[in-house]
Amino acid sequence: MTNIDNTPIENTTSANNILPQFVDQLRHLYGIIVQNTYVKDTAKHLNRIIQDANNQTMILIVGKERVGKTTLVNGLLGREILLVDDQHPTSVNTFIRYGEQEEIKAYFLDGVVAVFDLSKLELLTTGDTFASQILREHLDYLEVYLKNDLLKSVTIIDSVSLEAGGGEMAYFSEALMNRVDEIFWVLRAGSMAMDAELLLIETLKNKGVEPLCVINGIDDEEHATAFMDSEQQRIGHLMSDFIGISAINALVAKQTDSHELWQKSQYDQLIAHIHRVAENSDKKTYAILIRFLQWLERFRFELTVIPQRDPFQSAVENIEKYAGDTQYEYSRYQRDLAIVKEYEQEYEQVANTFKQVQTLYQLLQTIAQHDYLHDSKVEEFTEIAVHYQQMLREYRNMHSEYLREYERLDAQHKKIHGKGLMKAFFGQHTQNEFFKERVQKLNEQQEVCVAQYAKVQQAEVSMLQAIRDTQPFLIDLVKVRMSRIEQKVQKLNQQRAKDKRQLKRYAEKLNEFSCLIEAQGYIKEHLQPFLMNEQMPLKSKDIAMLEETVQAILAIDLSNNGLLARSQMNNKMESIAIPFEVQEKYPLQMLDLREEDVKSNDIPEIPKKLVVQYED
C-alpha cells in the first residue's frame, strides 16, 4: 500500500516488541486528554490510533459506483451478506469483523450504539422505508460481525462510493484512508479509472500510499487482459500492483463448491495478498508511529487555538448544540423511537413463532426458518422427525405399488375366471401357472410392506418421545430470544440515561483545562524520551518532526486559563425512557402439539397375504 514496503526498517525485533509498549503510553495520554471536551475530536482520533494498533489488519475497499465492491467482499466471505442494489448503492461505511455471535452494531453520530440481527442489514443500508431513512440520517458507520476464518486476521471495510463531478478530485474520507493498512482500489474491466479518481490516487501517492488495483469482472469482459495491460501502462506508477478477479465467479464458486469456478475467479491471488498484508507487523508498527506524529501536530494546533477562545461561550455552544437545540433532540428521539419500533416488530414475530404450527410438517418448517431455534438438541429432534416422515413416505410408496400390481392382476383374473383373486376356489385354466407366479410376487411385495410398516411404527415411537422432550426446549429458546430483545431496549434506555448524566458532567467540567497541562507534562517526561530511543524504527526526518512538534506544544501556556464559573444549562433533553410494553400486547404463543397432531392418521393398512386355490 505504501512506500514503507520498500523502505528497510532496522531493529525489526525491537519494532515488533515496541508496539504494545507504545500503545500503553498512548492509552495513558488518552486517559488524560479525554477529560477535556474541547479536544474531543482529537482524543477520538488518538483512541482510533490505539484501537487500530490493537485491531487486526484493516483493508479498505474503494471505488466508484457499480464496480462490484460489495460483491467483491461477498466473494471473500463466501456468502451474500452485504446487499447489492443498483438503485440504492452502499450508503454507509461497513466494517466487517470476526465474531462468534453474528450481528450488526450500528454506531450513530451522537455515540449511541444499537445492536441488530443480520436480517436488519437491508434496513440500515439500502432499505427505502421511512424507518430506514431516519436511521441512516443518524448513522456514522456499521460493524458487521461474522463467523468467518478470513476475518480472524483482517477487518474488511466496504466503503461508500467515491463522489466526484465536473472533473474535480474524487472525495473520500481522508481519516478513514489514514486508518487502514491496505487499500484495494476497485475498477471494473472495460471501465478506466476516471480523471477525478486519478487526482485522488496521485494525492495518496504523494503521501506514500500506493493502493492495490483490483480489476473486477474479468469474466464479463472479453478484452480484460488487454484492459489490465493498458491500465498498468497508464496508472501503474500510482499502484502497488494489479490483480484481476471475478467477484461473481468467486461467490458462485463458494455457494456451489466449484473448484473450477473458484480458480477462474483468481481470488487465491487476492486472499494471498491479504495474508501478506496481515503478516507484515513491521510495516504496521512504523505506520502507527507515523500516524501518532501526525496526531501530535493536530494536538499542537488544538492547544494553540484554545487560549484565543472564550471558554465559557465555546462550552455553552457545545452544550447547546448537544441538548439545547429542541429540533436536534426531537430528531434523536424520533430515531430512538424508530429503533424501538423495529424491536417491537421483532418481538411480535418471535412471540408468534408457533402461532400457525399445528402439524409436524409446520413445526419443521418453522424450525428451518428461524435461526434462534437452531440448536444441537433441536437438530437431533429434526433428524428423528425427518426420519419418521421418510419411513412413512417409503411405506406409502410401497403400499401404492402393491395396490397397482394387485388391481392389475385381479382384473386379469376376473377376465379369465370370472372371479377376483380373493374368491375361495377357481377352475382349471392354462393361465393358472402365470397367476400363481404373479401371486407369489405380490406376496413378496406384501412382506416388504410388513417390514416397512414395522419401521414406521418404530420411527413413530421415537418421534413421539422426541417431540415430548423438545417442545418445552423450543419454548425456552423463544423466551430467550424475547428476553434478548427486551434487553436491547433496556440498553437503549440506559444509553439515553447515560447521555443525560454525561450532559451534566459537561457543565461541571466546563473550564477544566488542567488535564491539558498534565498532557503537556506527560508528553515531555514520558512520550518524547520513549520515542527518541535509538531502538525506535524512526528515520532522522521523523525524529526532527517529533522534536519540533513537542517544543511547540510545550511553548503553549495554558496555566493562566484557570477555571471559570460553571455554566447553568438549559437542559431540554428528553430523558423519559421509551416504553416497551409488549408482554401483554404480544403474549407468547405456546407450542402444544399432541400425539394426534403429529402422527399420520391415514396410514394404509398392511395388505393381507394372498392364498389362491385352483382345481387340479
Coordinates of C-alpha atoms in Angstrom, one line a residue:
M1 CA 0.0 0.0 0.0
T2 CA 2.7 2.5 0.9
N3 CA 6.3 3.1 0.1
I4 CA 7.1 1.7 3.6
D5 CA 7.2 -1.7 1.9
N6 CA 10.3 -0.7 0.0
T7 CA 12.0 1.1 3.0
P8 CA 14.2 -1.1 5.1
I9 CA 13.4 -0.7 8.9
E10 CA 16.2 -1.6 11.2
N11 CA 15.8 -3.3 14.6
T12 CA 12.9 -5.4 13.4
T13 CA 12.6 -7.3 16.7
S14 CA 12.5 -4.1 18.6
A15 CA 9.9 -2.7 16.3
N16 CA 7.7 -5.7 16.9
N17 CA 8.1 -5.5 20.7
I18 CA 7.8 -1.8 20.9
L19 CA 4.2 -1.5 19.6
P20 CA 2.5 -2.9 22.8
Q21 CA 4.7 -0.6 25.0
F22 CA 3.8 2.4 22.8
V23 CA 0.1 1.6 22.9
D24 CA 0.3 1.6 26.8
Q25 CA 1.8 5.1 26.6
L26 CA -0.9 6.3 24.2
R27 CA -3.6 4.9 26.5
H28 CA -2.3 6.9 29.4
L29 CA -2.2 10.1 27.2
Y30 CA -5.7 9.4 26.0
G31 CA -6.9 8.9 29.6
I32 CA -5.6 12.4 30.4
I33 CA -6.9 14.4 27.4
V34 CA -10.3 12.7 27.2
Q35 CA -11.4 14.6 30.3
N36 CA -11.5 17.8 28.2
T37 CA -14.4 18.2 25.8
Y38 CA -12.7 20.9 23.7
V39 CA -10.3 18.4 22.2
K40 CA -12.9 15.6 22.0
D41 CA -12.4 15.0 18.3
T42 CA -8.6 15.0 18.7
A43 CA -9.0 12.5 21.6
K44 CA -11.2 10.4 19.4
H45 CA -8.5 10.3 16.7
L46 CA -6.0 9.2 19.3
N47 CA -8.3 6.5 20.6
R48 CA -8.7 5.3 17.0
I49 CA -4.9 5.0 16.6
I50 CA -4.9 2.9 19.8
Q51 CA -7.7 0.7 18.6
D52 CA -6.1 0.3 15.1
A53 CA -2.8 -0.7 16.8
N54 CA -4.6 -3.4 18.7
N55 CA -7.0 -4.5 15.9
Q56 CA -6.4 -6.8 13.1
T57 CA -5.1 -5.5 9.8
M58 CA -7.7 -3.3 8.1
I59 CA -8.3 -3.4 4.4
L60 CA -10.4 -0.7 2.7
I61 CA -12.4 -1.4 -0.5
V62 CA -12.6 1.9 -2.6
G63 CA -14.0 2.7 -5.9
K64 CA -16.8 4.4 -7.8
E65 CA -20.4 3.1 -8.1
R66 CA -21.2 -0.2 -9.7
V67 CA -17.7 -1.6 -9.9
G68 CA -18.6 -4.5 -7.7
K69 CA -17.0 -3.5 -4.3
T70 CA -19.8 -5.1 -2.3
T71 CA -19.8 -8.3 -4.5
L72 CA -16.0 -8.5 -4.1
V73 CA -16.5 -8.6 -0.3
N74 CA -19.3 -11.1 -0.6
G75 CA -16.9 -13.3 -2.6
L76 CA -14.3 -13.1 0.1
L77 CA -16.9 -14.1 2.7
G78 CA -18.4 -16.8 0.5
R79 CA -21.9 -15.5 1.4
E80 CA -24.3 -12.9 0.1
I81 CA -24.1 -11.0 3.4
L82 CA -23.9 -7.4 2.0
L83 CA -26.8 -6.3 -0.2
V84 CA -26.2 -5.4 -3.8
D85 CA -28.7 -2.9 -5.1
D86 CA -28.0 -0.8 -8.3
Q87 CA -30.8 1.6 -7.3
H88 CA -29.5 2.0 -3.7
P89 CA -25.7 1.6 -3.6
T90 CA -23.8 1.2 -0.3
S91 CA -24.6 4.4 1.8
V92 CA -22.6 3.8 4.9
N93 CA -19.1 2.6 5.6
T94 CA -19.4 -1.0 6.9
F95 CA -16.6 -2.7 8.9
I96 CA -16.8 -6.5 8.6
R97 CA -15.1 -8.1 11.6
Y98 CA -14.9 -11.6 13.1
G99 CA -17.4 -12.5 15.7
E100 CA -18.7 -15.8 17.2
Q101 CA -22.1 -14.1 17.5
E102 CA -23.2 -12.9 14.1
E103 CA -24.8 -9.5 14.5
I104 CA -24.7 -5.8 13.5
K105 CA -23.6 -2.9 15.6
A106 CA -24.9 0.4 14.4
Y107 CA -22.8 3.4 15.5
F108 CA -24.7 6.6 15.4
L109 CA -23.3 10.1 15.1
D110 CA -24.1 11.0 18.7
G111 CA -22.3 8.0 20.1
V112 CA -25.3 5.7 20.6
V113 CA -24.6 2.0 19.7
A114 CA -27.6 -0.3 18.8
V115 CA -27.3 -4.0 18.2
F116 CA -29.3 -5.6 15.3
D117 CA -29.7 -9.0 13.8
L118 CA -28.1 -9.7 10.4
S119 CA -31.7 -9.7 8.9
K120 CA -31.8 -5.9 9.6
L121 CA -28.8 -5.1 7.3
E122 CA -31.1 -4.0 4.4
L123 CA -33.0 -1.7 6.8
L124 CA -29.7 0.0 7.8
T125 CA -28.0 0.2 4.3
T126 CA -30.3 0.0 1.2
G127 CA -33.9 0.0 2.5
D128 CA -36.2 2.7 1.3
T129 CA -38.7 2.7 4.1
F130 CA -39.3 5.7 6.4
A131 CA -37.6 3.9 9.3
S132 CA -34.6 3.2 7.1
Q133 CA -34.2 6.8 6.1
I134 CA -34.5 8.1 9.7
L135 CA -31.9 5.6 10.9
R136 CA -29.4 6.2 8.0
E137 CA -29.6 10.0 8.6
H138 CA -28.1 9.5 12.0
L139 CA -25.6 6.6 11.2
D140 CA -21.9 7.1 11.4
Y141 CA -20.8 3.6 10.4
L142 CA -21.7 -0.1 10.8
E143 CA -19.8 -3.1 12.2
V144 CA -20.9 -6.5 10.9
Y145 CA -19.7 -9.4 12.9
L146 CA -19.4 -12.7 11.1
K147 CA -18.0 -16.1 11.9
N148 CA -15.5 -16.4 9.1
D149 CA -11.9 -17.6 9.3
L150 CA -10.6 -14.9 7.0
L151 CA -11.8 -12.2 9.4
K152 CA -9.7 -13.6 12.2
S153 CA -6.7 -11.8 10.8
V154 CA -8.2 -8.9 8.9
T155 CA -11.1 -6.4 9.1
I156 CA -12.6 -5.6 5.7
I157 CA -14.3 -2.2 5.1
D158 CA -16.9 -1.9 2.4
S159 CA -17.0 1.8 1.8
V160 CA -19.4 4.2 0.3
S161 CA -18.8 5.1 -3.4
L162 CA -16.4 7.8 -4.4
E163 CA -18.1 11.2 -5.0
A164 CA -16.9 13.2 -8.0
G165 CA -18.1 15.7 -10.6
G166 CA -17.0 18.1 -13.1
G167 CA -13.6 16.6 -13.5
E168 CA -12.7 17.6 -9.9
M169 CA -10.9 15.3 -7.5
A170 CA -13.0 12.4 -6.2
Y171 CA -13.9 12.8 -2.5
F172 CA -13.4 10.2 0.1
S173 CA -12.8 10.3 3.9
E174 CA -9.2 11.1 4.5
A175 CA -9.5 10.0 8.1
L176 CA -10.7 6.5 7.1
M177 CA -7.9 6.1 4.5
N178 CA -5.3 7.1 7.1
R179 CA -6.6 4.3 9.5
V180 CA -6.2 1.4 7.2
D181 CA -3.3 -0.9 6.4
E182 CA -4.1 -1.5 2.8
I183 CA -6.4 0.0 0.1
F184 CA -8.0 -2.1 -2.7
W185 CA -8.9 0.3 -5.5
V186 CA -11.6 -1.4 -7.5
L187 CA -12.1 -0.9 -11.2
R188 CA -14.5 -2.8 -13.5
A189 CA -12.9 -4.4 -16.5
G190 CA -13.5 -2.2 -19.5
S191 CA -14.1 1.0 -17.4
M192 CA -11.0 3.0 -16.9
A193 CA -10.3 5.0 -13.8
M194 CA -11.8 8.4 -14.3
D195 CA -9.7 11.6 -14.0
A196 CA -11.3 12.5 -10.7
E197 CA -10.1 9.1 -9.3
L198 CA -6.6 9.7 -10.6
L199 CA -6.3 13.0 -8.8
L200 CA -7.1 11.4 -5.5
I201 CA -4.7 8.4 -6.2
E202 CA -1.9 10.9 -7.0
T203 CA -2.6 12.7 -3.7
L204 CA -2.2 9.3 -1.9
K205 CA 1.0 8.6 -3.9
N206 CA 2.4 11.9 -2.6
K207 CA 1.7 10.7 0.9
G208 CA 3.5 7.4 0.3
V209 CA 0.3 5.4 -0.2
E210 CA 0.0 3.0 -3.2
P211 CA -3.3 1.1 -3.4
L212 CA -3.6 -2.4 -4.9
C213 CA -5.6 -2.1 -8.1
V214 CA -8.2 -4.8 -8.2
I215 CA -9.9 -5.2 -11.6
N216 CA -13.3 -6.9 -11.2
G217 CA -15.4 -8.5 -13.9
I218 CA -12.8 -10.3 -15.9
D219 CA -15.5 -13.0 -16.6
D220 CA -17.7 -10.4 -18.4
E221 CA -15.1 -8.5 -20.5
E222 CA -13.5 -10.5 -23.3
H223 CA -10.7 -8.0 -23.5
A224 CA -10.0 -8.0 -19.8
T225 CA -6.3 -8.9 -20.2
A226 CA -5.7 -6.1 -22.7
F227 CA -7.6 -3.7 -20.5
M228 CA -5.4 -4.6 -17.5
D229 CA -2.2 -4.2 -19.5
S230 CA -3.5 -0.8 -20.7
E231 CA -4.3 0.4 -17.2
Q232 CA -0.9 -0.8 -15.9
Q233 CA 0.8 1.3 -18.5
R234 CA -1.4 4.3 -17.8
I235 CA -1.6 4.3 -13.9
G236 CA 0.9 1.6 -12.9
H237 CA 3.2 4.1 -11.3
L238 CA 0.4 5.0 -8.8
M239 CA -0.4 1.5 -7.8
S240 CA 1.5 -1.2 -5.8
D241 CA 0.2 -4.0 -8.1
F242 CA -2.7 -5.2 -10.2
I243 CA -4.9 -8.2 -9.7
G244 CA -7.8 -9.3 -12.0
I245 CA -10.7 -11.1 -10.4
S246 CA -14.3 -12.2 -10.9
A247 CA -16.3 -11.5 -7.8
I248 CA -19.4 -13.2 -9.3
N249 CA -17.4 -16.4 -10.0
A250 CA -15.9 -16.4 -6.5
L251 CA -19.3 -16.0 -4.9
V252 CA -21.0 -18.7 -7.0
A253 CA -17.9 -21.0 -6.5
K254 CA -18.3 -20.7 -2.7
Q255 CA -22.0 -21.3 -2.9
T256 CA -21.7 -24.3 -5.3
D257 CA -18.4 -25.6 -4.0
S258 CA -17.0 -25.4 -7.6
H259 CA -13.2 -25.6 -7.6
E260 CA -13.0 -24.8 -11.3
L261 CA -15.1 -21.7 -10.9
W262 CA -13.0 -20.6 -7.9
Q263 CA -9.8 -21.0 -9.9
K264 CA -11.3 -18.8 -12.7
S265 CA -12.2 -16.1 -10.2
Q266 CA -8.5 -15.7 -9.3
Y267 CA -9.4 -15.0 -5.7
D268 CA -6.5 -17.1 -4.5
Q269 CA -4.2 -14.2 -5.5
L270 CA -6.4 -11.7 -3.7
I271 CA -6.5 -13.8 -0.5
A272 CA -2.8 -14.4 -0.6
H273 CA -2.2 -10.7 -0.8
I274 CA -4.5 -10.1 2.2
H275 CA -2.5 -12.6 4.2
R276 CA 0.8 -10.9 3.3
V277 CA -0.5 -7.6 4.5
A278 CA -1.8 -9.1 7.7
E279 CA 1.6 -10.7 8.5
N280 CA 3.6 -7.5 7.9
S281 CA 3.8 -6.4 11.5
D282 CA 6.9 -4.2 10.9
K283 CA 5.0 -2.1 8.4
K284 CA 2.1 -1.7 10.9
T285 CA 4.4 -0.6 13.7
Y286 CA 6.0 2.1 11.6
A287 CA 2.7 3.3 10.2
I288 CA 1.2 3.6 13.8
L289 CA 4.3 5.7 14.8
I290 CA 3.9 8.0 11.8
R291 CA 0.2 8.4 12.5
F292 CA 1.0 9.4 16.0
L293 CA 3.5 12.0 14.9
Q294 CA 0.8 13.5 12.6
W295 CA -1.7 13.3 15.5
L296 CA 0.8 15.3 17.7
E297 CA 0.8 18.1 15.1
R298 CA -3.0 18.1 15.2
F299 CA -2.9 18.3 19.0
R300 CA -0.5 21.2 18.9
F301 CA -2.9 23.1 16.7
E302 CA -5.8 22.4 19.1
L303 CA -3.8 23.7 22.1
T304 CA -2.7 26.8 20.1
V305 CA -6.3 28.0 19.5
I306 CA -7.7 27.2 23.0
P307 CA -6.2 30.4 24.6
Q308 CA -7.7 32.5 21.8
R309 CA -11.3 31.4 22.6
D310 CA -13.8 32.4 25.2
P311 CA -14.0 29.1 27.1
F312 CA -17.4 29.9 28.5
Q313 CA -19.0 30.7 25.1
S314 CA -17.4 27.7 23.5
A315 CA -18.6 25.4 26.1
V316 CA -22.1 26.8 26.1
E317 CA -22.2 26.5 22.3
N318 CA -21.1 22.8 22.6
I319 CA -23.8 22.1 25.2
E320 CA -26.5 23.9 23.3
K321 CA -25.6 22.0 20.1
Y322 CA -25.9 18.7 22.0
A323 CA -29.0 19.3 24.0
G324 CA -30.2 22.9 23.8
D325 CA -31.5 22.6 20.2
T326 CA -35.0 21.3 20.6
Q327 CA -35.2 20.2 17.0
Y328 CA -32.0 18.2 17.3
E329 CA -33.1 16.4 20.4
Y330 CA -36.5 15.7 18.8
S331 CA -34.7 14.2 15.8
R332 CA -32.7 12.0 18.1
Y333 CA -35.8 11.0 20.0
Q334 CA -37.5 10.0 16.7
R335 CA -34.5 8.0 15.8
D336 CA -34.7 6.1 19.1
L337 CA -38.5 5.6 18.6
A338 CA -37.7 4.0 15.2
I339 CA -35.2 1.7 16.8
V340 CA -37.7 0.6 19.5
K341 CA -40.4 0.1 16.8
E342 CA -38.2 -2.3 14.9
Y343 CA -37.5 -4.1 18.2
E344 CA -41.3 -4.3 18.9
Q345 CA -41.9 -5.8 15.4
E346 CA -39.2 -8.3 16.0
Y347 CA -40.7 -9.2 19.4
E348 CA -44.1 -9.7 17.9
Q349 CA -42.7 -12.0 15.2
V350 CA -40.8 -14.1 17.9
A351 CA -43.8 -14.2 20.2
N352 CA -45.9 -15.6 17.3
T353 CA -43.3 -18.1 16.2
F354 CA -45.5 -21.1 16.9
K355 CA -48.9 -19.4 16.2
Q356 CA -49.6 -21.3 13.0
V357 CA -47.9 -24.6 14.0
Q358 CA -50.5 -27.3 14.1
T359 CA -48.7 -30.2 12.4
L360 CA -45.2 -31.9 12.5
Y361 CA -44.5 -30.5 9.0
Q362 CA -45.3 -27.0 10.0
L363 CA -43.1 -27.3 13.1
L364 CA -40.1 -28.5 10.9
Q365 CA -40.7 -25.6 8.5
T366 CA -40.8 -23.1 11.4
I367 CA -37.5 -24.5 12.9
A368 CA -35.8 -24.2 9.5
Q369 CA -36.9 -20.6 9.0
H370 CA -35.7 -19.2 12.4
D371 CA -32.0 -19.2 13.3
Y372 CA -32.7 -18.8 17.0
L373 CA -34.3 -22.2 17.0
H374 CA -31.1 -23.9 15.8
D375 CA -29.5 -25.9 18.5
S376 CA -27.9 -29.3 18.8
K377 CA -30.9 -30.7 20.7
V378 CA -33.3 -29.3 18.1
E379 CA -31.2 -30.7 15.3
E380 CA -31.4 -34.1 16.9
F381 CA -35.2 -33.9 17.1
T382 CA -35.3 -32.7 13.5
E383 CA -33.4 -35.7 12.3
I384 CA -35.7 -38.1 14.1
A385 CA -38.8 -36.3 12.7
V386 CA -37.5 -36.3 9.2
H387 CA -36.6 -40.0 9.5
Y388 CA -40.2 -40.7 10.6
Q389 CA -41.5 -38.8 7.6
Q390 CA -39.1 -40.6 5.3
M391 CA -40.1 -44.0 6.6
L392 CA -43.8 -43.1 6.2
R393 CA -43.3 -41.9 2.6
E394 CA -41.4 -45.1 1.7
Y395 CA -44.2 -47.2 3.2
R396 CA -46.9 -45.3 1.2
N397 CA -44.9 -45.7 -2.0
M398 CA -44.6 -49.5 -1.3
H399 CA -48.3 -49.8 -0.5
S400 CA -49.3 -47.9 -3.6
E401 CA -47.1 -50.0 -5.8
Y402 CA -48.6 -53.2 -4.3
L403 CA -52.2 -52.0 -4.9
R404 CA -51.4 -51.1 -8.5
E405 CA -50.0 -54.5 -9.1
Y406 CA -52.8 -56.2 -7.2
E407 CA -55.6 -54.4 -9.1
R408 CA -53.9 -55.1 -12.5
L409 CA -53.7 -58.9 -11.7
D410 CA -57.1 -59.0 -10.2
A411 CA -58.7 -57.5 -13.3
Q412 CA -56.9 -60.1 -15.5
H413 CA -58.1 -62.9 -13.2
K414 CA -61.7 -61.8 -13.4
K415 CA -61.4 -61.7 -17.2
I416 CA -60.3 -65.4 -17.3
H417 CA -62.0 -67.0 -14.3
G418 CA -64.9 -64.6 -13.9
K419 CA -63.8 -64.1 -10.2
G420 CA -61.4 -61.9 -8.4
L421 CA -58.2 -63.1 -6.7
M422 CA -59.9 -63.1 -3.3
K423 CA -62.5 -65.8 -4.1
A424 CA -62.1 -69.1 -2.4
F425 CA -61.7 -71.6 -5.3
F426 CA -61.1 -71.4 -9.1
G427 CA -61.4 -73.7 -12.1
Q428 CA -58.7 -75.0 -14.3
H429 CA -57.1 -72.8 -16.9
T430 CA -53.9 -72.7 -18.9
Q431 CA -53.0 -69.3 -17.3
N432 CA -53.1 -70.6 -13.7
E433 CA -49.3 -71.1 -13.6
F434 CA -48.9 -67.4 -14.6
F435 CA -51.3 -66.3 -11.9
K436 CA -49.6 -68.5 -9.3
E437 CA -46.2 -66.9 -10.2
R438 CA -47.7 -63.4 -10.0
V439 CA -49.5 -64.0 -6.7
Q440 CA -46.2 -65.2 -5.3
K441 CA -44.5 -61.9 -6.3
L442 CA -47.4 -60.0 -4.8
N443 CA -46.9 -61.8 -1.5
E444 CA -43.2 -60.9 -1.6
Q445 CA -44.2 -57.3 -2.0
Q446 CA -46.6 -57.7 0.9
E447 CA -43.8 -58.9 3.1
V448 CA -41.7 -55.8 2.2
C449 CA -44.7 -53.7 3.2
V450 CA -44.9 -55.5 6.5
A451 CA -41.3 -54.9 7.2
Q452 CA -41.5 -51.2 6.2
Y453 CA -44.7 -50.8 8.4
A454 CA -42.7 -52.0 11.4
K455 CA -40.0 -49.4 10.6
V456 CA -42.7 -46.7 10.5
Q457 CA -44.0 -47.8 13.9
Q458 CA -40.6 -47.8 15.4
A459 CA -39.8 -44.4 13.9
E460 CA -43.2 -43.1 15.2
V461 CA -42.4 -44.1 18.8
S462 CA -39.0 -42.3 18.6
M463 CA -40.6 -39.2 17.1
L464 CA -43.4 -39.0 19.7
Q465 CA -40.8 -39.3 22.5
A466 CA -38.6 -36.7 20.9
I467 CA -41.4 -34.2 20.4
R468 CA -42.5 -34.5 24.0
D469 CA -38.9 -33.7 25.1
T470 CA -38.3 -31.0 22.5
Q471 CA -41.4 -28.8 22.8
P472 CA -40.6 -27.3 26.2
F473 CA -37.0 -26.7 25.0
L474 CA -38.2 -24.9 21.9
I475 CA -40.4 -22.6 24.0
D476 CA -37.4 -21.8 26.2
L477 CA -35.4 -20.8 23.1
V478 CA -38.2 -18.4 22.1
K479 CA -38.3 -17.0 25.6
V480 CA -34.6 -16.4 25.5
R481 CA -34.9 -14.6 22.2
M482 CA -37.7 -12.4 23.5
S483 CA -35.7 -11.6 26.6
R484 CA -32.8 -10.5 24.4
I485 CA -35.0 -8.1 22.5
E486 CA -36.2 -6.6 25.8
Q487 CA -32.5 -6.3 26.9
K488 CA -31.8 -4.3 23.7
V489 CA -34.5 -1.8 24.6
Q490 CA -33.3 -1.6 28.1
K491 CA -29.7 -1.0 26.9
L492 CA -31.0 1.8 24.6
N493 CA -32.8 3.5 27.5
Q494 CA -29.7 3.1 29.7
Q495 CA -27.8 4.8 27.0
R496 CA -30.3 7.7 27.0
A497 CA -30.0 8.0 30.8
K498 CA -26.2 7.9 30.4
D499 CA -26.4 10.8 27.9
K500 CA -28.4 12.7 30.5
R501 CA -25.7 12.2 33.1
Q502 CA -22.9 13.0 30.6
L503 CA -24.6 16.3 29.8
K504 CA -24.4 17.3 33.4
R505 CA -20.7 16.4 33.6
Y506 CA -20.1 18.7 30.6
A507 CA -21.4 21.6 32.7
E508 CA -19.4 20.5 35.8
K509 CA -16.1 20.3 33.8
L510 CA -16.6 23.3 31.6
N511 CA -13.4 25.0 32.4
E512 CA -11.2 22.2 33.5
F513 CA -8.1 22.7 31.3
S514 CA -5.7 21.3 33.9
C515 CA -5.8 17.9 32.1
L516 CA -4.3 19.5 29.0
I517 CA -1.5 21.0 31.1
E518 CA -1.0 17.5 32.5
A519 CA -0.9 16.1 28.9
Q520 CA 1.9 18.6 28.1
G521 CA 4.0 17.3 31.0
Y522 CA 3.3 13.7 30.1
I523 CA 4.5 14.2 26.5
K524 CA 7.7 15.9 27.7
E525 CA 8.5 13.5 30.5
H526 CA 7.4 10.2 29.0
L527 CA 6.5 10.1 25.4
Q528 CA 9.3 12.1 23.9
P529 CA 12.1 10.1 25.7
F530 CA 10.3 6.9 24.7
L531 CA 10.2 7.9 21.0
M532 CA 13.7 9.3 21.0
N533 CA 15.1 5.9 22.0
E534 CA 17.6 4.7 19.4
Q535 CA 15.9 1.4 19.0
M536 CA 12.8 3.1 17.7
P537 CA 12.3 2.4 13.9
L538 CA 12.1 6.2 13.1
K539 CA 14.1 8.0 10.4
S540 CA 16.0 11.1 11.0
K541 CA 13.3 13.3 9.4
D542 CA 10.7 11.7 11.7
I543 CA 12.8 12.5 14.8
A544 CA 13.3 16.1 13.6
M545 CA 9.5 16.4 13.2
L546 CA 8.9 15.0 16.7
E547 CA 11.3 17.4 18.4
E548 CA 9.9 20.4 16.6
T549 CA 6.3 19.5 17.4
V550 CA 6.9 18.7 21.1
Q551 CA 8.8 22.0 21.5
A552 CA 5.8 23.8 20.0
I553 CA 3.4 22.0 22.3
L554 CA 5.4 22.9 25.4
A555 CA 5.6 26.5 24.4
I556 CA 1.8 26.9 24.7
D557 CA 1.0 28.5 28.0
L558 CA -2.4 27.2 29.4
S559 CA -1.7 28.0 33.1
N560 CA -3.5 31.3 33.1
N561 CA -6.7 29.9 31.8
G562 CA -7.9 28.8 35.3
L563 CA -11.4 27.6 36.0
L564 CA -14.3 29.9 35.3
A565 CA -17.8 29.8 36.7
R566 CA -19.7 26.7 36.0
S567 CA -22.5 27.1 33.4
Q568 CA -26.2 26.9 34.0
M569 CA -27.5 24.7 31.3
N570 CA -30.9 24.9 29.7
N571 CA -31.4 21.2 29.6
K572 CA -34.2 20.3 27.2
M573 CA -33.1 16.8 26.6
E574 CA -35.9 14.3 26.6
S575 CA -34.9 11.9 29.4
I576 CA -38.1 9.8 29.7
A577 CA -37.4 6.1 28.9
I578 CA -39.1 4.9 25.8
P579 CA -41.8 2.4 26.8
F580 CA -41.6 -1.2 25.6
E581 CA -44.9 -2.7 26.9
V582 CA -45.0 -5.8 24.8
Q583 CA -45.6 -8.8 27.1
E584 CA -49.3 -8.3 27.3
K585 CA -49.6 -6.9 23.8
Y586 CA -47.8 -9.9 22.2
P587 CA -48.3 -12.9 24.5
L588 CA -46.1 -15.9 23.8
Q589 CA -47.9 -18.4 21.5
M590 CA -47.3 -21.7 23.1
L591 CA -46.3 -24.9 21.3
D592 CA -48.5 -27.8 22.4
L593 CA -48.6 -30.5 19.7
R594 CA -50.4 -33.6 20.8
E595 CA -49.9 -37.2 19.5
E596 CA -52.8 -36.9 17.1
D597 CA -51.3 -33.7 15.7
V598 CA -48.0 -35.2 14.6
K599 CA -48.9 -38.8 13.8
S600 CA -50.2 -39.6 10.4
N601 CA -53.8 -40.7 10.8
D602 CA -54.2 -42.2 7.4
I603 CA -51.5 -44.8 7.2
P604 CA -52.8 -47.5 4.8
E605 CA -53.4 -50.9 6.4
I606 CA -50.9 -53.7 5.7
P607 CA -52.3 -55.7 2.7
K608 CA -53.3 -59.3 3.5
K609 CA -51.3 -62.2 2.2
L610 CA -53.0 -63.9 -0.8
V611 CA -53.9 -67.6 -0.8
V612 CA -55.4 -68.6 -4.2
Q613 CA -56.6 -72.3 -4.8
Y614 CA -57.2 -73.8 -8.2
E615 CA -58.8 -77.2 -9.3
D616 CA -56.3 -80.0 -10.1

